[in-house]
CSV table of C-alpha atoms and ligand atoms in Angstrom, one decimal:
chain,number,residue,atom,x,y,z
H,1,MET,CA,210.7,137.4,201.4
H,2,THR,CA,207.0,136.7,202.3
H,3,PHE,CA,204.8,139.7,202.4
H,4,ARG,CA,201.3,139.3,200.9
H,5,ALA,CA,199.7,142.5,202.0
H,6,ARG,CA,198.5,145.2,199.6
H,7,HIS,CA,198.3,147.9,202.4
H,8,LEU,CA,199.8,148.2,205.8
H,9,LEU,CA,196.8,149.0,207.9
H,10,GLY,CA,197.6,147.1,211.1
H,11,ILE,CA,199.7,144.4,212.7
H,12,GLU,CA,196.3,142.6,213.1
H,13,HIS,CA,196.5,141.6,209.4
H,14,LEU,CA,200.1,140.3,209.3
H,15,ALA,CA,201.3,136.7,209.8
H,16,PRO,CA,204.5,136.0,211.8
H,17,ASP,CA,206.4,135.2,208.5
H,18,GLU,CA,205.4,138.6,207.1
H,19,ILE,CA,206.6,140.3,210.3
H,20,ARG,CA,209.9,138.5,210.0
H,21,SER,CA,210.3,139.5,206.4
H,22,VAL,CA,209.9,143.2,207.3
H,23,LEU,CA,212.5,142.9,210.1
H,24,ASP,CA,215.0,141.0,207.9
H,25,LEU,CA,214.8,143.5,205.1
H,26,ALA,CA,214.9,146.4,207.6
H,27,ASP,CA,218.2,145.0,209.0
H,28,SER,CA,219.7,145.5,205.6
H,29,TYR,CA,218.4,149.0,205.4
H,30,VAL,CA,220.0,149.8,208.8
H,31,ASP,CA,223.4,148.9,207.2
H,32,LEU,CA,222.6,151.1,204.2
H,33,ASN,CA,221.5,154.0,206.4
H,34,ARG,CA,224.9,153.9,208.3
H,35,ARG,CA,226.8,154.4,205.0
H,36,THR,CA,227.6,157.8,203.5
H,37,MET,CA,225.9,156.8,200.3
H,38,LYS,CA,222.3,156.0,201.5
H,39,GLN,CA,220.6,155.8,198.2
H,40,SER,CA,218.6,152.8,196.8
H,41,ASP,CA,216.3,152.7,193.8
H,42,ALA,CA,213.6,150.5,195.3
H,43,LEU,CA,211.0,153.2,194.8
H,44,ALA,CA,212.5,154.9,191.8
H,45,GLY,CA,209.9,156.6,189.7
H,46,MET,CA,207.2,156.2,192.4
H,47,THR,CA,205.3,159.0,194.1
H,48,GLN,CA,204.7,158.9,197.9
H,49,ILE,CA,202.3,161.3,199.6
H,50,ASN,CA,202.4,161.8,203.4
H,51,MET,CA,199.0,162.9,204.7
H,52,PHE,CA,199.2,163.8,208.4
H,53,PHE,CA,195.9,164.9,210.0
H,54,GLU,CA,197.6,164.9,213.4
H,55,ASN,CA,200.9,166.4,214.7
H,56,SER,CA,204.0,164.2,214.3
H,57,THR,CA,207.7,164.7,214.5
H,58,ARG,CA,209.5,161.4,214.2
H,59,THR,CA,206.9,159.4,212.2
H,60,GLN,CA,206.4,162.0,209.5
H,61,SER,CA,210.1,162.9,209.2
H,62,SER,CA,211.2,159.2,209.1
H,63,PHE,CA,208.6,158.3,206.4
H,64,GLU,CA,209.9,161.3,204.4
H,65,LEU,CA,213.5,160.3,204.8
H,66,ALA,CA,212.7,156.6,204.1
H,67,GLY,CA,210.9,157.5,200.8
H,68,LYS,CA,213.7,159.8,199.7
H,69,ARG,CA,216.4,157.2,200.5
H,70,LEU,CA,214.5,154.8,198.3
H,71,GLY,CA,214.4,157.2,195.4
H,72,ALA,CA,210.7,158.1,195.5
H,73,ASP,CA,209.2,161.6,194.8
H,74,VAL,CA,207.9,162.5,198.3
H,75,MET,CA,205.2,165.1,199.0
H,76,ASN,CA,204.2,166.1,202.5
H,77,MET,CA,200.6,167.3,202.9
H,78,SER,CA,200.4,168.6,206.5
H,79,VAL,CA,196.8,169.2,207.6
H,80,ALA,CA,196.3,171.1,210.8
H,81,GLN,CA,194.1,169.1,213.2
H,82,SER,CA,191.7,172.0,213.7
H,83,SER,CA,190.8,172.2,210.0
H,84,VAL,CA,189.9,168.5,209.7
H,85,LYS,CA,186.3,167.5,209.4
H,86,LYS,CA,185.7,163.8,209.5
H,87,GLY,CA,184.0,161.6,206.9
H,88,GLU,CA,183.3,163.4,203.7
H,89,THR,CA,186.3,165.7,203.9
H,90,LEU,CA,188.8,162.9,204.5
H,91,ILE,CA,187.4,160.9,201.5
H,92,ASP,CA,187.3,164.0,199.3
H,93,THR,CA,190.9,164.8,200.1
H,94,ALA,CA,191.9,161.2,199.5
H,95,MET,CA,190.1,161.1,196.1
H,96,THR,CA,191.7,164.4,195.1
H,97,LEU,CA,195.1,163.0,195.9
H,98,ASN,CA,194.3,159.7,194.3
H,99,ALA,CA,193.6,161.5,191.0
H,100,MET,CA,197.2,162.6,191.1
H,101,GLN,CA,198.3,159.0,190.7
H,102,PRO,CA,200.4,158.4,193.9
H,103,ASP,CA,201.8,154.9,194.4
H,104,LEU,CA,202.1,155.1,198.2
H,105,LEU,CA,199.9,157.1,200.6
H,106,VAL,CA,201.1,157.4,204.2
H,107,VAL,CA,198.2,158.5,206.5
H,108,ARG,CA,197.9,159.6,210.1
H,109,HIS,CA,194.4,160.5,211.4
H,110,PRO,CA,192.8,161.1,214.8
H,111,SER,CA,189.9,158.7,214.1
H,112,SER,CA,190.2,155.0,214.7
H,113,GLY,CA,189.4,153.2,211.4
H,114,ALA,CA,189.8,156.3,209.2
H,115,VAL,CA,192.8,154.8,207.4
H,116,ASN,CA,191.0,151.5,206.6
H,117,LEU,CA,188.1,153.5,205.1
H,118,LEU,CA,190.5,155.5,203.0
H,119,ALA,CA,192.3,152.4,201.8
H,120,SER,CA,189.1,151.1,200.4
H,121,LYS,CA,188.6,154.2,198.2
H,122,VAL,CA,192.0,154.6,196.5
H,123,ASN,CA,194.1,152.5,194.1
H,124,CYS,CA,197.5,152.9,195.6
H,125,ALA,CA,199.2,151.2,198.6
H,126,VAL,CA,198.1,152.8,201.9
H,127,LEU,CA,200.3,152.8,205.1
H,128,ASN,CA,198.8,153.6,208.4
H,129,ALA,CA,201.0,156.0,210.3
H,130,GLY,CA,198.6,155.9,213.4
H,131,ASP,CA,194.8,156.1,213.5
H,132,GLY,CA,193.2,157.2,216.7
H,133,ARG,CA,193.6,154.6,219.4
H,134,HIS,CA,193.5,151.8,216.9
H,135,GLU,CA,196.9,150.8,215.3
H,136,HIS,CA,200.4,152.2,214.6
H,137,PRO,CA,201.9,149.3,212.8
H,138,THR,CA,205.3,150.8,211.8
H,139,GLN,CA,205.9,151.7,215.4
H,140,ALA,CA,205.3,148.1,216.6
H,141,LEU,CA,207.6,146.9,213.8
H,142,LEU,CA,210.4,149.3,214.7
H,143,ASP,CA,210.0,148.4,218.3
H,144,ALA,CA,210.3,144.7,217.4
H,145,LEU,CA,213.4,145.4,215.4
H,146,THR,CA,214.9,147.3,218.3
H,147,ILE,CA,214.1,144.5,220.7
H,148,ARG,CA,215.4,141.8,218.3
H,149,ARG,CA,218.7,143.6,217.8
H,150,ALA,CA,219.2,144.3,221.5
H,151,LYS,CA,218.1,140.8,222.8
H,152,GLY,CA,219.0,138.6,219.8
H,153,ARG,CA,215.4,137.4,219.5
H,154,ILE,CA,211.8,138.5,219.4
H,155,GLN,CA,210.3,135.3,221.0
H,156,ARG,CA,210.0,134.1,224.6
H,157,LEU,CA,210.6,137.5,226.2
H,158,THR,CA,208.7,139.2,229.0
H,159,VAL,CA,207.7,142.6,227.9
H,160,ALA,CA,206.1,145.1,230.3
H,161,ILE,CA,204.1,147.9,228.6
H,162,CYS,CA,203.4,150.6,231.1
H,163,GLY,CA,201.3,153.8,231.3
H,164,ASP,CA,198.4,155.2,229.3
H,165,ILE,CA,197.4,151.9,227.7
H,166,ALA,CA,193.7,153.1,227.2
H,167,HIS,CA,194.6,155.8,224.7
H,168,SER,CA,197.5,154.2,223.0
H,169,ARG,CA,197.6,152.8,219.5
H,170,VAL,CA,201.3,152.0,220.1
H,171,ALA,CA,200.3,149.7,223.0
H,172,ARG,CA,197.6,148.0,220.9
H,173,SER,CA,199.9,147.3,217.9
H,174,ASN,CA,202.7,146.1,220.1
H,175,LEU,CA,200.4,143.9,222.1
H,176,ILE,CA,199.2,142.2,218.9
H,177,LEU,CA,202.7,141.8,217.4
H,178,LEU,CA,204.4,140.5,220.6
H,179,GLY,CA,201.6,138.0,221.1
H,180,LYS,CA,201.9,136.8,217.5
H,181,MET,CA,205.6,136.3,218.1
H,182,GLU,CA,205.0,134.3,221.3
H,183,ASN,CA,206.2,136.7,224.0
H,184,ARG,CA,204.7,137.2,227.4
H,185,VAL,CA,203.1,140.6,227.6
H,186,ARG,CA,202.3,142.4,230.9
H,187,LEU,CA,200.3,145.6,230.9
H,188,ILE,CA,200.8,148.0,233.8
H,189,ALA,CA,198.5,150.9,234.3
H,190,PRO,CA,196.2,152.6,236.9
H,191,PRO,CA,192.7,151.1,236.5
H,192,THR,CA,191.4,154.3,234.9
H,193,LEU,CA,194.0,153.9,232.0
H,194,MET,CA,193.5,150.2,231.5
H,195,PRO,CA,191.1,149.6,228.6
H,196,PRO,CA,188.2,147.2,229.3
H,197,GLY,CA,188.4,143.7,227.7
H,198,VAL,CA,192.2,143.9,227.0
H,199,ALA,CA,192.9,140.7,228.9
H,200,GLU,CA,191.3,138.9,225.9
H,201,PHE,CA,194.6,139.5,224.1
H,202,GLY,CA,196.2,137.0,226.4
H,203,CYS,CA,198.3,139.4,228.5
H,204,GLU,CA,198.7,139.8,232.3
H,205,LEU,CA,197.3,143.0,233.9
H,206,PHE,CA,198.9,144.9,236.8
H,207,ASP,CA,198.2,148.1,238.6
H,208,ASP,CA,201.2,147.7,240.9
H,209,MET,CA,204.2,148.8,238.8
H,210,ARG,CA,206.8,146.9,240.9
H,211,LYS,CA,205.0,143.6,240.6
H,212,GLY,CA,204.5,144.1,236.8
H,213,LEU,CA,208.2,145.0,236.2
H,214,GLU,CA,209.6,142.0,238.1
H,215,GLY,CA,211.9,140.0,235.9
H,216,ALA,CA,210.9,141.9,232.7
H,217,ASP,CA,213.4,141.7,229.7
H,218,VAL,CA,211.9,144.8,228.1
H,219,VAL,CA,210.2,147.8,229.7
H,220,MET,CA,208.1,149.9,227.3
H,221,MET,CA,206.9,153.2,228.6
H,222,LEU,CA,204.0,155.2,227.1
H,223,ARG,CA,203.2,158.9,227.1
H,224,LEU,CA,200.2,160.2,229.0
H,225,GLN,CA,198.0,161.1,225.9
H,226,LYS,CA,196.2,164.1,227.3
H,227,GLU,CA,194.9,165.1,223.9
H,228,ARG,CA,192.7,161.9,223.9
H,229,MET,CA,191.5,162.4,227.5
H,230,ASP,CA,188.1,163.9,228.0
H,231,GLY,CA,188.2,164.2,231.8
H,232,ALA,CA,190.5,163.5,234.7
H,233,PHE,CA,192.1,160.1,234.5
H,234,ILE,CA,194.9,160.6,237.1
H,235,PRO,CA,194.8,162.6,240.4
H,236,SER,CA,197.9,164.6,239.5
H,237,GLU,CA,201.1,164.3,237.4
H,238,ARG,CA,203.1,164.2,240.6
H,239,GLU,CA,201.1,161.3,242.0
H,240,TYR,CA,201.3,159.5,238.7
H,241,TYR,CA,205.1,159.8,238.5
H,242,HIS,CA,205.3,158.5,242.1
H,243,ARG,CA,203.3,155.4,241.2
H,244,TYR,CA,203.9,154.8,237.5
H,245,GLY,CA,206.9,156.9,236.5
H,246,LEU,CA,209.9,154.8,235.6
H,247,ASP,CA,213.1,155.5,237.5
H,248,ALA,CA,216.2,153.5,238.4
H,249,GLU,CA,214.7,152.3,241.7
H,250,LYS,CA,211.6,150.8,240.1
H,251,LEU,CA,213.6,149.4,237.2
H,252,ALA,CA,215.8,147.5,239.7
H,253,VAL,CA,213.2,144.7,240.0
H,254,ALA,CA,213.4,144.0,236.2
H,255,ARG,CA,216.1,141.8,234.8
H,256,ASP,CA,219.7,143.3,235.1
H,257,ASP,CA,219.9,143.5,231.4
H,258,ALA,CA,216.4,144.9,230.8
H,259,ILE,CA,216.1,147.6,228.1
H,260,VAL,CA,214.0,150.7,228.4
H,261,MET,CA,211.9,151.9,225.5
H,262,HIS,CA,209.6,154.9,224.7
H,263,PRO,CA,208.0,155.7,221.4
H,264,GLY,CA,208.4,159.5,222.0
H,265,PRO,CA,207.5,162.3,222.5
H,266,MET,CA,208.5,161.9,226.1
H,267,ASN,CA,207.2,163.7,229.1
H,268,ARG,CA,210.3,163.7,231.3
H,269,GLY,CA,209.4,163.6,235.0
H,270,VAL,CA,205.8,162.4,234.2
H,271,GLU,CA,206.2,158.9,232.8
H,272,ILE,CA,210.0,158.5,232.9
H,273,ASP,CA,212.9,159.9,234.7
H,274,GLY,CA,215.0,162.1,232.4
H,275,THR,CA,218.4,160.7,233.5
H,276,LEU,CA,217.2,157.1,232.9
H,277,ALA,CA,215.9,158.0,229.5
H,278,ASP,CA,219.3,159.3,228.5
H,279,ASP,CA,221.3,156.4,230.1
H,280,ILE,CA,222.7,154.6,227.1
H,281,ASN,CA,223.4,151.5,229.1
H,282,ARG,CA,219.6,151.0,229.7
H,283,SER,CA,217.7,153.2,227.3
H,284,VAL,CA,217.3,152.2,223.6
H,285,ILE,CA,215.1,155.2,222.8
H,286,GLN,CA,217.5,156.7,220.2
H,287,HIS,CA,217.9,153.2,218.6
H,288,GLN,CA,214.1,153.1,218.2
H,289,VAL,CA,214.3,156.3,216.1
H,290,GLU,CA,217.1,154.9,214.0
H,291,MET,CA,215.2,151.6,213.4
H,292,GLY,CA,212.1,153.7,212.5
H,293,VAL,CA,213.7,154.9,209.2
H,294,ALA,CA,214.9,151.4,208.3
H,295,VAL,CA,211.5,149.7,209.1
H,296,ARG,CA,209.6,152.3,207.1
H,297,MET,CA,212.0,151.7,204.1
H,298,ALA,CA,211.4,148.0,204.4
H,299,CYS,CA,207.6,148.3,204.6
H,300,MET,CA,207.4,150.7,201.6
H,301,ASP,CA,209.8,148.5,199.6
H,302,LEU,CA,207.7,145.4,200.2
H,303,LEU,CA,204.4,147.1,199.4
H,304,ALA,CA,206.0,148.6,196.2
H,305,ARG,CA,207.0,145.1,195.1
H,306,ASN,CA,203.4,143.9,195.5
H,307,LEU,CA,202.0,146.9,193.7
H,308,ARG,CA,204.3,146.4,190.7
H,309,ALA,CA,203.4,142.7,190.6
H,310,GLU,CA,199.7,143.6,190.8
H,311,ARG,CA,200.0,146.2,188.0
H,312,GLY,CA,202.0,143.7,185.9
H,313,ARG,CA,199.3,141.1,186.2
H,314,ALA,CA,196.6,143.7,185.4
H,315,ALA,CA,198.6,144.8,182.3
H,316,LEU,CA,198.9,141.2,181.1
H,317,GLY,CA,195.2,140.7,181.6
H,318,VAL,CA,194.5,143.7,179.4
H,319,MET,CA,196.7,142.5,176.6
H,320,ALA,CA,195.4,138.9,176.7
F,401,NCD,C1,203.2,157.8,219.2
F,401,NCD,C2,201.9,158.1,218.4
F,401,NCD,O1,201.8,159.1,217.7
F,401,NCD,O2,201.0,157.3,218.6
F,401,NCD,N1,204.3,158.5,218.8
F,401,NCD,C3,205.0,158.2,217.7
F,401,NCD,O3,204.5,157.8,216.7
F,401,NCD,N2,206.3,158.2,217.8
F,401,NCD,C4,203.0,157.9,220.6
F,401,NCD,C5,202.6,159.1,221.3
F,401,NCD,O4,202.2,160.1,220.6
F,401,NCD,O5,202.7,159.2,222.5
């Protein structure tokens, strides 16, 4: 296993061999999670605090389950978005929790970069569960595991990421990961939802969905992130669905065995047709949720190993 990181802040900081280590270990946790006895002691004795400054269903619940299955004491601190003040408040909260000696801190925050800032202030391992439009590393890793299990590889694939790219940390983390693993990435969005400068990541850009989907192995749909929009980015949801909503007819130009993904929560009838989302022959959306628990177990296990090793070295240093 190769995993050098002290924190998991973004895919940006991971090398391909570290990504492979997470996926390999996560595969073994998928097997564990399918058993009746799902317990491991990888985090036994450790304390995990989940700090979510933004709403979340699957990410928070899967981090909680992942920690419990690994034997950690897990505490959920849910902070309503409205009560959050940036800067001092975030650091104050983090310092307060840090004083309680947690080993793993899982953080979601509406500001890009907030989790990196926090990681510099505490002495435990920090996992980014999504910061603003910046990164959502465990989502990209669970997507990679889902793709690798469905396609048998995570290289040399054509992956189309479609929808609200501009506001999406999921798109950004996936774009970086898929590029590092040598895949062809196509971004499909109306010009108003395509972030400027994104072509520098070495991807192809399309505003015509049918052209972008042609021959794709994987079609990843994104939610219209209205909470991050400060104005009108699309004429109407109806018009958006007509041009960019994924349905069986548009999917027909992709490869016959193309898989359909969505990180959730889905807006049925806005970015994806509900029947297609539920079609188990094409959609791997439920697999993504299952892989999410296993990937989060793998990430926390690897970070805990590094934390123990670091503390062991520090203790030896003190004794010497
Ligand atoms: C994503 C997120 O929060 O960035 N959801 C998730 O983690 N499953 C995507 C989204 O909210 O649309």
